[in-house]
Amino acid sequence: MTTLSQAEIASRLTARPDWRIENGELVRTFEFEAFPDAVAFVNKVAGAAEHANHHPDIDIRYNRVRLALVSHDAGGLTDKDFALAAAADRLV
């Protein structure tokens, strides 16, 4: 697994405008109507993450879910991170 260059990351971010880079991680916060909706989303993301064998850091705060993606084993951001971000966007 190859890490992406800064130019590749910038290019991929144009397709994911709600995501940002924070401390070397690909991050987005999703907001839902209520806590059960946030939990349902997390369960969907968990299924997609398990299928991809790529697991995000997940933080739930009432109706907000923060996902943070990075390929620790590769030492940075990879295609897997952007693929899981795209999957999370589709699951909303």
PDB file of N, CA and C in Angstrom:
ATOM      1  N   MET A   1       0.848  -1.172   0.000  1.00  0.00           N
ATOM      2  CA  MET A   1       0.000   0.000   0.000  1.00  0.00           C
ATOM      3  C   MET A   1       0.897   1.240   0.000  1.00  0.00           C
ATOM      4  N   THR A   2       0.675   2.111  -0.971  1.00  0.00           N
ATOM      5  CA  THR A   2       1.495   3.299  -1.121  1.00  0.00           C
ATOM      6  C   THR A   2       0.768   4.519  -0.579  1.00  0.00           C
ATOM      7  N   THR A   3       1.493   5.341   0.173  1.00  0.00           N
ATOM      8  CA  THR A   3       0.883   6.579   0.656  1.00  0.00           C
ATOM      9  C   THR A   3       0.751   7.566  -0.495  1.00  0.00           C
ATOM     10  N   LEU A   4      -0.231   8.427  -0.372  1.00  0.00           N
ATOM     11  CA  LEU A   4      -0.493   9.429  -1.397  1.00  0.00           C
ATOM     12  C   LEU A   4       0.390  10.658  -1.180  1.00  0.00           C
ATOM     13  N   SER A   5       0.775  11.286  -2.275  1.00  0.00           N
ATOM     14  CA  SER A   5       1.541  12.531  -2.184  1.00  0.00           C
ATOM     15  C   SER A   5       0.593  13.665  -1.781  1.00  0.00           C
ATOM     16  N   GLN A   6       1.163  14.783  -1.395  1.00  0.00           N
ATOM     17  CA  GLN A   6       0.334  15.946  -1.038  1.00  0.00           C
ATOM     18  C   GLN A   6      -0.525  16.386  -2.220  1.00  0.00           C
ATOM     19  N   ALA A   7       0.024  16.327  -3.427  1.00  0.00           N
ATOM     20  CA  ALA A   7      -0.742  16.699  -4.621  1.00  0.00           C
ATOM     21  C   ALA A   7      -1.896  15.732  -4.856  1.00  0.00           C
ATOM     22  N   GLU A   8      -1.663  14.439  -4.652  1.00  0.00           N
ATOM     23  CA  GLU A   8      -2.723  13.444  -4.817  1.00  0.00           C
ATOM     24  C   GLU A   8      -3.816  13.636  -3.775  1.00  0.00           C
ATOM     25  N   ILE A   9      -3.412  13.937  -2.555  1.00  0.00           N
ATOM     26  CA  ILE A   9      -4.386  14.179  -1.485  1.00  0.00           C
ATOM     27  C   ILE A   9      -5.229  15.405  -1.826  1.00  0.00           C
ATOM     28  N   ALA A  10      -4.590  16.489  -2.255  1.00  0.00           N
ATOM     29  CA  ALA A  10      -5.316  17.708  -2.621  1.00  0.00           C
ATOM     30  C   ALA A  10      -6.294  17.434  -3.752  1.00  0.00           C
ATOM     31  N   SER A  11      -5.876  16.656  -4.719  1.00  0.00           N
ATOM     32  CA  SER A  11      -6.747  16.317  -5.842  1.00  0.00           C
ATOM     33  C   SER A  11      -7.958  15.511  -5.383  1.00  0.00           C
ATOM     34  N   ARG A  12      -7.736  14.538  -4.526  1.00  0.00           N
ATOM     35  CA  ARG A  12      -8.840  13.700  -4.045  1.00  0.00           C
ATOM     36  C   ARG A  12      -9.800  14.475  -3.141  1.00  0.00           C
ATOM     37  N   LEU A  13      -9.277  15.468  -2.429  1.00  0.00           N
ATOM     38  CA  LEU A  13     -10.142  16.275  -1.566  1.00  0.00           C
ATOM     39  C   LEU A  13     -11.154  17.085  -2.370  1.00  0.00           C
ATOM     40  N   THR A  14     -10.852  17.383  -3.612  1.00  0.00           N
ATOM     41  CA  THR A  14     -11.814  18.137  -4.431  1.00  0.00           C
ATOM     42  C   THR A  14     -13.096  17.326  -4.643  1.00  0.00           C
ATOM     43  N   ALA A  15     -12.982  16.015  -4.648  1.00  0.00           N
ATOM     44  CA  ALA A  15     -14.153  15.141  -4.796  1.00  0.00           C
ATOM     45  C   ALA A  15     -14.854  14.904  -3.460  1.00  0.00           C
ATOM     46  N   ARG A  16     -14.230  15.249  -2.355  1.00  0.00           N
ATOM     47  CA  ARG A  16     -14.788  15.049  -1.015  1.00  0.00           C
ATOM     48  C   ARG A  16     -14.748  16.386  -0.274  1.00  0.00           C
ATOM     49  N   PRO A  17     -15.532  17.388  -0.700  1.00  0.00           N
ATOM     50  CA  PRO A  17     -15.421  18.734  -0.130  1.00  0.00           C
ATOM     51  C   PRO A  17     -15.788  18.838   1.354  1.00  0.00           C
ATOM     52  N   ASP A  18     -16.517  17.876   1.886  1.00  0.00           N
ATOM     53  CA  ASP A  18     -16.878  17.930   3.312  1.00  0.00           C
ATOM     54  C   ASP A  18     -15.790  17.351   4.218  1.00  0.00           C
ATOM     55  N   TRP A  19     -14.754  16.796   3.617  1.00  0.00           N
ATOM     56  CA  TRP A  19     -13.653  16.201   4.363  1.00  0.00           C
ATOM     57  C   TRP A  19     -12.491  17.179   4.414  1.00  0.00           C
ATOM     58  N   ARG A  20     -11.654  17.028   5.448  1.00  0.00           N
ATOM     59  CA  ARG A  20     -10.469  17.879   5.577  1.00  0.00           C
ATOM     60  C   ARG A  20      -9.318  17.042   6.141  1.00  0.00           C
ATOM     61  N   ILE A  21      -8.136  17.560   6.032  1.00  0.00           N
ATOM     62  CA  ILE A  21      -6.970  16.915   6.631  1.00  0.00           C
ATOM     63  C   ILE A  21      -6.724  17.573   7.981  1.00  0.00           C
ATOM     64  N   GLU A  22      -6.599  16.737   8.996  1.00  0.00           N
ATOM     65  CA  GLU A  22      -6.384  17.215  10.357  1.00  0.00           C
ATOM     66  C   GLU A  22      -5.357  16.298  11.022  1.00  0.00           C
ATOM     67  N   ASN A  23      -4.203  16.844  11.341  1.00  0.00           N
ATOM     68  CA  ASN A  23      -3.141  16.051  11.967  1.00  0.00           C
ATOM     69  C   ASN A  23      -2.814  14.792  11.166  1.00  0.00           C
ATOM     70  N   GLY A  24      -2.779  14.937   9.840  1.00  0.00           N
ATOM     71  CA  GLY A  24      -2.414  13.810   8.984  1.00  0.00           C
ATOM     72  C   GLY A  24      -3.521  12.808   8.737  1.00  0.00           C
ATOM     73  N   GLU A  25      -4.738  13.091   9.233  1.00  0.00           N
ATOM     74  CA  GLU A  25      -5.865  12.184   9.052  1.00  0.00           C
ATOM     75  C   GLU A  25      -6.919  12.850   8.164  1.00  0.00           C
ATOM     76  N   LEU A  26      -7.682  12.024   7.478  1.00  0.00           N
ATOM     77  CA  LEU A  26      -8.820  12.469   6.685  1.00  0.00           C
ATOM     78  C   LEU A  26     -10.027  12.471   7.618  1.00  0.00           C
ATOM     79  N   VAL A  27     -10.649  13.641   7.816  1.00  0.00           N
ATOM     80  CA  VAL A  27     -11.641  13.805   8.879  1.00  0.00           C
ATOM     81  C   VAL A  27     -12.920  14.452   8.344  1.00  0.00           C
ATOM     82  N   ARG A  28     -14.040  13.966   8.852  1.00  0.00           N
ATOM     83  CA  ARG A  28     -15.331  14.612   8.598  1.00  0.00           C
ATOM     84  C   ARG A  28     -16.234  14.391   9.800  1.00  0.00           C
ATOM     85  N   THR A  29     -17.051  15.402  10.104  1.00  0.00           N
ATOM     86  CA  THR A  29     -18.076  15.285  11.128  1.00  0.00           C
ATOM     87  C   THR A  29     -19.431  15.310  10.442  1.00  0.00           C
ATOM     88  N   PHE A  30     -20.251  14.318  10.760  1.00  0.00           N
ATOM     89  CA  PHE A  30     -21.605  14.182  10.226  1.00  0.00           C
ATOM     90  C   PHE A  30     -22.572  14.573  11.333  1.00  0.00           C
ATOM     91  N   GLU A  31     -23.661  15.257  10.970  1.00  0.00           N
ATOM     92  CA  GLU A  31     -24.669  15.631  11.958  1.00  0.00           C
ATOM     93  C   GLU A  31     -26.014  15.032  11.566  1.00  0.00           C
ATOM     94  N   PHE A  32     -26.707  14.490  12.561  1.00  0.00           N
ATOM     95  CA  PHE A  32     -27.980  13.796  12.343  1.00  0.00           C
ATOM     96  C   PHE A  32     -29.069  14.426  13.197  1.00  0.00           C
ATOM     97  N   GLU A  33     -30.309  13.999  12.949  1.00  0.00           N
ATOM     98  CA  GLU A  33     -31.443  14.525  13.703  1.00  0.00           C
ATOM     99  C   GLU A  33     -31.348  14.193  15.197  1.00  0.00           C
ATOM    100  N   ALA A  34     -30.970  12.965  15.500  1.00  0.00           N
ATOM    101  CA  ALA A  34     -30.957  12.521  16.896  1.00  0.00           C
ATOM    102  C   ALA A  34     -29.929  11.404  17.080  1.00  0.00           C
ATOM    103  N   PHE A  35     -29.688  11.068  18.330  1.00  0.00           N
ATOM    104  CA  PHE A  35     -28.704  10.043  18.686  1.00  0.00           C
ATOM    105  C   PHE A  35     -28.944   8.710  17.981  1.00  0.00           C
ATOM    106  N   PRO A  36     -30.171   8.181  17.931  1.00  0.00           N
ATOM    107  CA  PRO A  36     -30.371   6.898  17.243  1.00  0.00           C
ATOM    108  C   PRO A  36     -29.961   6.937  15.769  1.00  0.00           C
ATOM    109  N   ASP A  37     -30.153   8.073  15.120  1.00  0.00           N
ATOM    110  CA  ASP A  37     -29.740   8.210  13.721  1.00  0.00           C
ATOM    111  C   ASP A  37     -28.216   8.160  13.602  1.00  0.00           C
ATOM    112  N   ALA A  38     -27.532   8.793  14.542  1.00  0.00           N
ATOM    113  CA  ALA A  38     -26.067   8.776  14.547  1.00  0.00           C
ATOM    114  C   ALA A  38     -25.549   7.350  14.753  1.00  0.00           C
ATOM    115  N   VAL A  39     -26.161   6.629  15.668  1.00  0.00           N
ATOM    116  CA  VAL A  39     -25.748   5.251  15.939  1.00  0.00           C
ATOM    117  C   VAL A  39     -26.026   4.352  14.736  1.00  0.00           C
ATOM    118  N   ALA A  40     -27.158   4.554  14.088  1.00  0.00           N
ATOM    119  CA  ALA A  40     -27.482   3.759  12.892  1.00  0.00           C
ATOM    120  C   ALA A  40     -26.433   4.000  11.802  1.00  0.00           C
ATOM    121  N   PHE A  41     -26.000   5.239  11.634  1.00  0.00           N
ATOM    122  CA  PHE A  41     -24.965   5.565  10.663  1.00  0.00           C
ATOM    123  C   PHE A  41     -23.650   4.869  11.028  1.00  0.00           C
ATOM    124  N   VAL A  42     -23.290   4.924  12.297  1.00  0.00           N
ATOM    125  CA  VAL A  42     -22.057   4.268  12.744  1.00  0.00           C
ATOM    126  C   VAL A  42     -22.109   2.770  12.439  1.00  0.00           C
ATOM    127  N   ASN A  43     -23.242   2.156  12.652  1.00  0.00           N
ATOM    128  CA  ASN A  43     -23.377   0.724  12.354  1.00  0.00           C
ATOM    129  C   ASN A  43     -23.179   0.450  10.867  1.00  0.00           C
ATOM    130  N   LYS A  44     -23.703   1.328  10.010  1.00  0.00           N
ATOM    131  CA  LYS A  44     -23.492   1.170   8.569  1.00  0.00           C
ATOM    132  C   LYS A  44     -22.022   1.341   8.208  1.00  0.00           C
ATOM    133  N   VAL A  45     -21.385   2.343   8.788  1.00  0.00           N
ATOM    134  CA  VAL A  45     -19.957   2.570   8.537  1.00  0.00           C
ATOM    135  C   VAL A  45     -19.143   1.380   9.026  1.00  0.00           C
ATOM    136  N   ALA A  46     -19.526   0.832  10.165  1.00  0.00           N
ATOM    137  CA  ALA A  46     -18.813  -0.334  10.699  1.00  0.00           C
ATOM    138  C   ALA A  46     -18.858  -1.499   9.719  1.00  0.00           C
ATOM    139  N   GLY A  47     -20.010  -1.715   9.106  1.00  0.00           N
ATOM    140  CA  GLY A  47     -20.130  -2.784   8.114  1.00  0.00           C
ATOM    141  C   GLY A  47     -19.244  -2.541   6.907  1.00  0.00           C
ATOM    142  N   ALA A  48     -19.248  -1.305   6.405  1.00  0.00           N
ATOM    143  CA  ALA A  48     -18.400  -0.960   5.256  1.00  0.00           C
ATOM    144  C   ALA A  48     -16.921  -1.079   5.620  1.00  0.00           C
ATOM    145  N   ALA A  49     -16.568  -0.658   6.812  1.00  0.00           N
ATOM    146  CA  ALA A  49     -15.173  -0.724   7.261  1.00  0.00           C
ATOM    147  C   ALA A  49     -14.713  -2.173   7.405  1.00  0.00           C
ATOM    148  N   GLU A  50     -15.580  -3.000   7.951  1.00  0.00           N
ATOM    149  CA  GLU A  50     -15.231  -4.413   8.113  1.00  0.00           C
ATOM    150  C   GLU A  50     -15.056  -5.078   6.750  1.00  0.00           C
ATOM    151  N   HIS A  51     -15.938  -4.760   5.829  1.00  0.00           N
ATOM    152  CA  HIS A  51     -15.843  -5.311   4.471  1.00  0.00           C
ATOM    153  C   HIS A  51     -14.532  -4.885   3.795  1.00  0.00           C
ATOM    154  N   ALA A  52     -14.120  -3.647   4.026  1.00  0.00           N
ATOM    155  CA  ALA A  52     -12.892  -3.120   3.426  1.00  0.00           C
ATOM    156  C   ALA A  52     -11.647  -3.485   4.229  1.00  0.00           C
ATOM    157  N   ASN A  53     -11.850  -4.058   5.420  1.00  0.00           N
ATOM    158  CA  ASN A  53     -10.746  -4.339   6.336  1.00  0.00           C
ATOM    159  C   ASN A  53      -9.924  -3.070   6.590  1.00  0.00           C
ATOM    160  N   HIS A  54     -10.637  -1.987   6.818  1.00  0.00           N
ATOM    161  CA  HIS A  54     -10.026  -0.679   7.056  1.00  0.00           C
ATOM    162  C   HIS A  54     -10.920   0.067   8.038  1.00  0.00           C
ATOM    163  N   HIS A  55     -10.429   0.308   9.237  1.00  0.00           N
ATOM    164  CA  HIS A  55     -11.291   0.750  10.331  1.00  0.00           C
ATOM    165  C   HIS A  55     -10.971   2.177  10.769  1.00  0.00           C
ATOM    166  N   PRO A  56     -11.964   3.063  10.706  1.00  0.00           N
ATOM    167  CA  PRO A  56     -11.757   4.453  11.105  1.00  0.00           C
ATOM    168  C   PRO A  56     -11.817   4.622  12.614  1.00  0.00           C
ATOM    169  N   ASP A  57     -11.290   5.744  13.073  1.00  0.00           N
ATOM    170  CA  ASP A  57     -11.551   6.172  14.438  1.00  0.00           C
ATOM    171  C   ASP A  57     -12.915   6.844  14.396  1.00  0.00           C
ATOM    172  N   ILE A  58     -13.780   6.484  15.334  1.00  0.00           N
ATOM    173  CA  ILE A  58     -15.152   6.993  15.354  1.00  0.00           C
ATOM    174  C   ILE A  58     -15.426   7.625  16.709  1.00  0.00           C
ATOM    175  N   ASP A  59     -15.945   8.852  16.669  1.00  0.00           N
ATOM    176  CA  ASP A  59     -16.314   9.565  17.886  1.00  0.00           C
ATOM    177  C   ASP A  59     -17.772   9.983  17.753  1.00  0.00           C
ATOM    178  N   ILE A  60     -18.616   9.541  18.695  1.00  0.00           N
ATOM    179  CA  ILE A  60     -20.038   9.895  18.686  1.00  0.00           C
ATOM    180  C   ILE A  60     -20.298  10.862  19.834  1.00  0.00           C
ATOM    181  N   ARG A  61     -20.893  12.007  19.504  1.00  0.00           N
ATOM    182  CA  ARG A  61     -21.299  13.006  20.495  1.00  0.00           C
ATOM    183  C   ARG A  61     -22.751  13.363  20.212  1.00  0.00           C
ATOM    184  N   TYR A  62     -23.647  12.694  20.885  1.00  0.00           N
ATOM    185  CA  TYR A  62     -25.090  12.839  20.722  1.00  0.00           C
ATOM    186  C   TYR A  62     -25.483  12.633  19.262  1.00  0.00           C
ATOM    187  N   ASN A  63     -25.712  13.711  18.501  1.00  0.00           N
ATOM    188  CA  ASN A  63     -26.165  13.547  17.121  1.00  0.00           C
ATOM    189  C   ASN A  63     -25.053  13.806  16.105  1.00  0.00           C
ATOM    190  N   ARG A  64     -23.825  13.857  16.568  1.00  0.00           N
ATOM    191  CA  ARG A  64     -22.680  14.093  15.686  1.00  0.00           C
ATOM    192  C   ARG A  64     -21.737  12.896  15.714  1.00  0.00           C
ATOM    193  N   VAL A  65     -21.263  12.558  14.526  1.00  0.00           N
ATOM    194  CA  VAL A  65     -20.298  11.460  14.383  1.00  0.00           C
ATOM    195  C   VAL A  65     -19.087  12.004  13.646  1.00  0.00           C
ATOM    196  N   ARG A  66     -17.931  11.857  14.258  1.00  0.00           N
ATOM    197  CA  ARG A  66     -16.670  12.267  13.638  1.00  0.00           C
ATOM    198  C   ARG A  66     -15.919  11.015  13.211  1.00  0.00           C
ATOM    199  N   LEU A  67     -15.578  10.961  11.927  1.00  0.00           N
ATOM    200  CA  LEU A  67     -14.752   9.871  11.408  1.00  0.00           C
ATOM    201  C   LEU A  67     -13.366  10.419  11.109  1.00  0.00           C
ATOM    202  N   ALA A  68     -12.354   9.657  11.461  1.00  0.00           N
ATOM    203  CA  ALA A  68     -10.969  10.008  11.147  1.00  0.00           C
ATOM    204  C   ALA A  68     -10.320   8.784  10.509  1.00  0.00           C
ATOM    205  N   LEU A  69      -9.762   8.987   9.323  1.00  0.00           N
ATOM    206  CA  LEU A  69      -9.176   7.897   8.548  1.00  0.00           C
ATOM    207  C   LEU A  69      -7.697   8.133   8.307  1.00  0.00           C
ATOM    208  N   VAL A  70      -6.915   7.085   8.470  1.00  0.00           N
ATOM    209  CA  VAL A  70      -5.502   7.081   8.104  1.00  0.00           C
ATOM    210  C   VAL A  70      -5.071   5.625   8.031  1.00  0.00           C
ATOM    211  N   SER A  71      -4.178   5.336   7.123  1.00  0.00           N
ATOM    212  CA  SER A  71      -3.659   3.966   6.993  1.00  0.00           C
ATOM    213  C   SER A  71      -2.400   3.860   7.849  1.00  0.00           C
ATOM    214  N   HIS A  72      -2.597   3.482   9.109  1.00  0.00           N
ATOM    215  CA  HIS A  72      -1.474   3.420  10.052  1.00  0.00           C
ATOM    216  C   HIS A  72      -0.358   2.523   9.547  1.00  0.00           C
ATOM    217  N   ASP A  73      -0.723   1.381   8.975  1.00  0.00           N
ATOM    218  CA  ASP A  73       0.299   0.429   8.527  1.00  0.00           C
ATOM    219  C   ASP A  73       1.118   0.965   7.358  1.00  0.00           C
ATOM    220  N   ALA A  74       0.568   1.912   6.601  1.00  0.00           N
ATOM    221  CA  ALA A  74       1.304   2.513   5.482  1.00  0.00           C
ATOM    222  C   ALA A  74       2.020   3.795   5.911  1.00  0.00           C
ATOM    223  N   GLY A  75       1.621   4.341   7.049  1.00  0.00           N
ATOM    224  CA  GLY A  75       2.253   5.556   7.544  1.00  0.00           C
ATOM    225  C   GLY A  75       1.702   6.836   6.943  1.00  0.00           C
ATOM    226  N   GLY A  76       0.446   6.812   6.516  1.00  0.00           N
ATOM    227  CA  GLY A  76      -0.157   8.021   5.958  1.00  0.00           C
ATOM    228  C   GLY A  76      -1.461   7.712   5.263  1.00  0.00           C
ATOM    229  N   LEU A  77      -1.898   8.631   4.432  1.00  0.00           N
ATOM    230  CA  LEU A  77      -3.156   8.469   3.707  1.00  0.00           C
ATOM    231  C   LEU A  77      -2.938   7.674   2.431  1.00  0.00           C
ATOM    232  N   THR A  78      -3.888   6.785   2.146  1.00  0.00           N
ATOM    233  CA  THR A  78      -3.820   5.926   0.963  1.00  0.00           C
ATOM    234  C   THR A  78      -5.170   5.943   0.257  1.00  0.00           C
ATOM    235  N   ASP A  79      -5.234   5.232  -0.853  1.00  0.00           N
ATOM    236  CA  ASP A  79      -6.498   5.085  -1.575  1.00  0.00           C
ATOM    237  C   ASP A  79      -7.586   4.497  -0.682  1.00  0.00           C
ATOM    238  N   LYS A  80      -7.204   3.614   0.248  1.00  0.00           N
ATOM    239  CA  LYS A  80      -8.195   2.985   1.132  1.00  0.00           C
ATOM    240  C   LYS A  80      -8.933   4.027   1.970  1.00  0.00           C
ATOM    241  N   ASP A  81      -8.224   5.055   2.393  1.00  0.00           N
ATOM    242  CA  ASP A  81      -8.854   6.092   3.212  1.00  0.00           C
ATOM    243  C   ASP A  81      -9.904   6.854   2.416  1.00  0.00           C
ATOM    244  N   PHE A  82      -9.554   7.225   1.196  1.00  0.00           N
ATOM    245  CA  PHE A  82     -10.506   7.961   0.368  1.00  0.00           C
ATOM    246  C   PHE A  82     -11.661   7.074  -0.093  1.00  0.00           C
ATOM    247  N   ALA A  83     -11.411   5.797  -0.281  1.00  0.00           N
ATOM    248  CA  ALA A  83     -12.485   4.869  -0.653  1.00  0.00           C
ATOM    249  C   ALA A  83     -13.479   4.729   0.487  1.00  0.00           C
ATOM    250  N   LEU A  84     -12.998   4.628   1.715  1.00  0.00           N
ATOM    251  CA  LEU A  84     -13.905   4.512   2.857  1.00  0.00           C
ATOM    252  C   LEU A  84     -14.634   5.844   3.104  1.00  0.00           C
ATOM    253  N   ALA A  85     -13.969   6.956   2.860  1.00  0.00           N
ATOM    254  CA  ALA A  85     -14.641   8.258   2.970  1.00  0.00           C
ATOM    255  C   ALA A  85     -15.798   8.330   1.970  1.00  0.00           C
ATOM    256  N   ALA A  86     -15.563   7.892   0.755  1.00  0.00           N
ATOM    257  CA  ALA A  86     -16.615   7.896  -0.259  1.00  0.00           C
ATOM    258  C   ALA A  86     -17.770   6.987   0.160  1.00  0.00           C
ATOM    259  N   ALA A  87     -17.443   5.834   0.721  1.00  0.00           N
ATOM    260  CA  ALA A  87     -18.486   4.912   1.199  1.00  0.00           C
ATOM    261  C   ALA A  87     -19.302   5.567   2.308  1.00  0.00           C
ATOM    262  N   ALA A  88     -18.648   6.253   3.246  1.00  0.00           N
ATOM    263  CA  ALA A  88     -19.355   6.923   4.347  1.00  0.00           C
ATOM    264  C   ALA A  88     -20.280   8.007   3.788  1.00  0.00           C
ATOM    265  N   ASP A  89     -19.803   8.750   2.791  1.00  0.00           N
ATOM    266  CA  ASP A  89     -20.645   9.778   2.180  1.00  0.00           C
ATOM    267  C   ASP A  89     -21.901   9.161   1.561  1.00  0.00           C
ATOM    268  N   ARG A  90     -21.770   8.009   0.949  1.00  0.00           N
ATOM    269  CA  ARG A  90     -22.926   7.345   0.337  1.00  0.00           C
ATOM    270  C   ARG A  90     -23.897   6.809   1.394  1.00  0.00           C
ATOM    271  N   LEU A  91     -23.413   6.500   2.566  1.00  0.00           N
ATOM    272  CA  LEU A  91     -24.246   5.901   3.628  1.00  0.00           C
ATOM    273  C   LEU A  91     -25.094   6.913   4.369  1.00  0.00           C
ATOM    274  N   VAL A  92     -24.812   8.176   4.200  1.00  0.00           N
ATOM    275  CA  VAL A  92     -25.561   9.224   4.918  1.00  0.00           C
ATOM    276  C   VAL A  92     -26.962   9.168   4.529  1.00  0.00           C
TER     277      VAL A  92
END
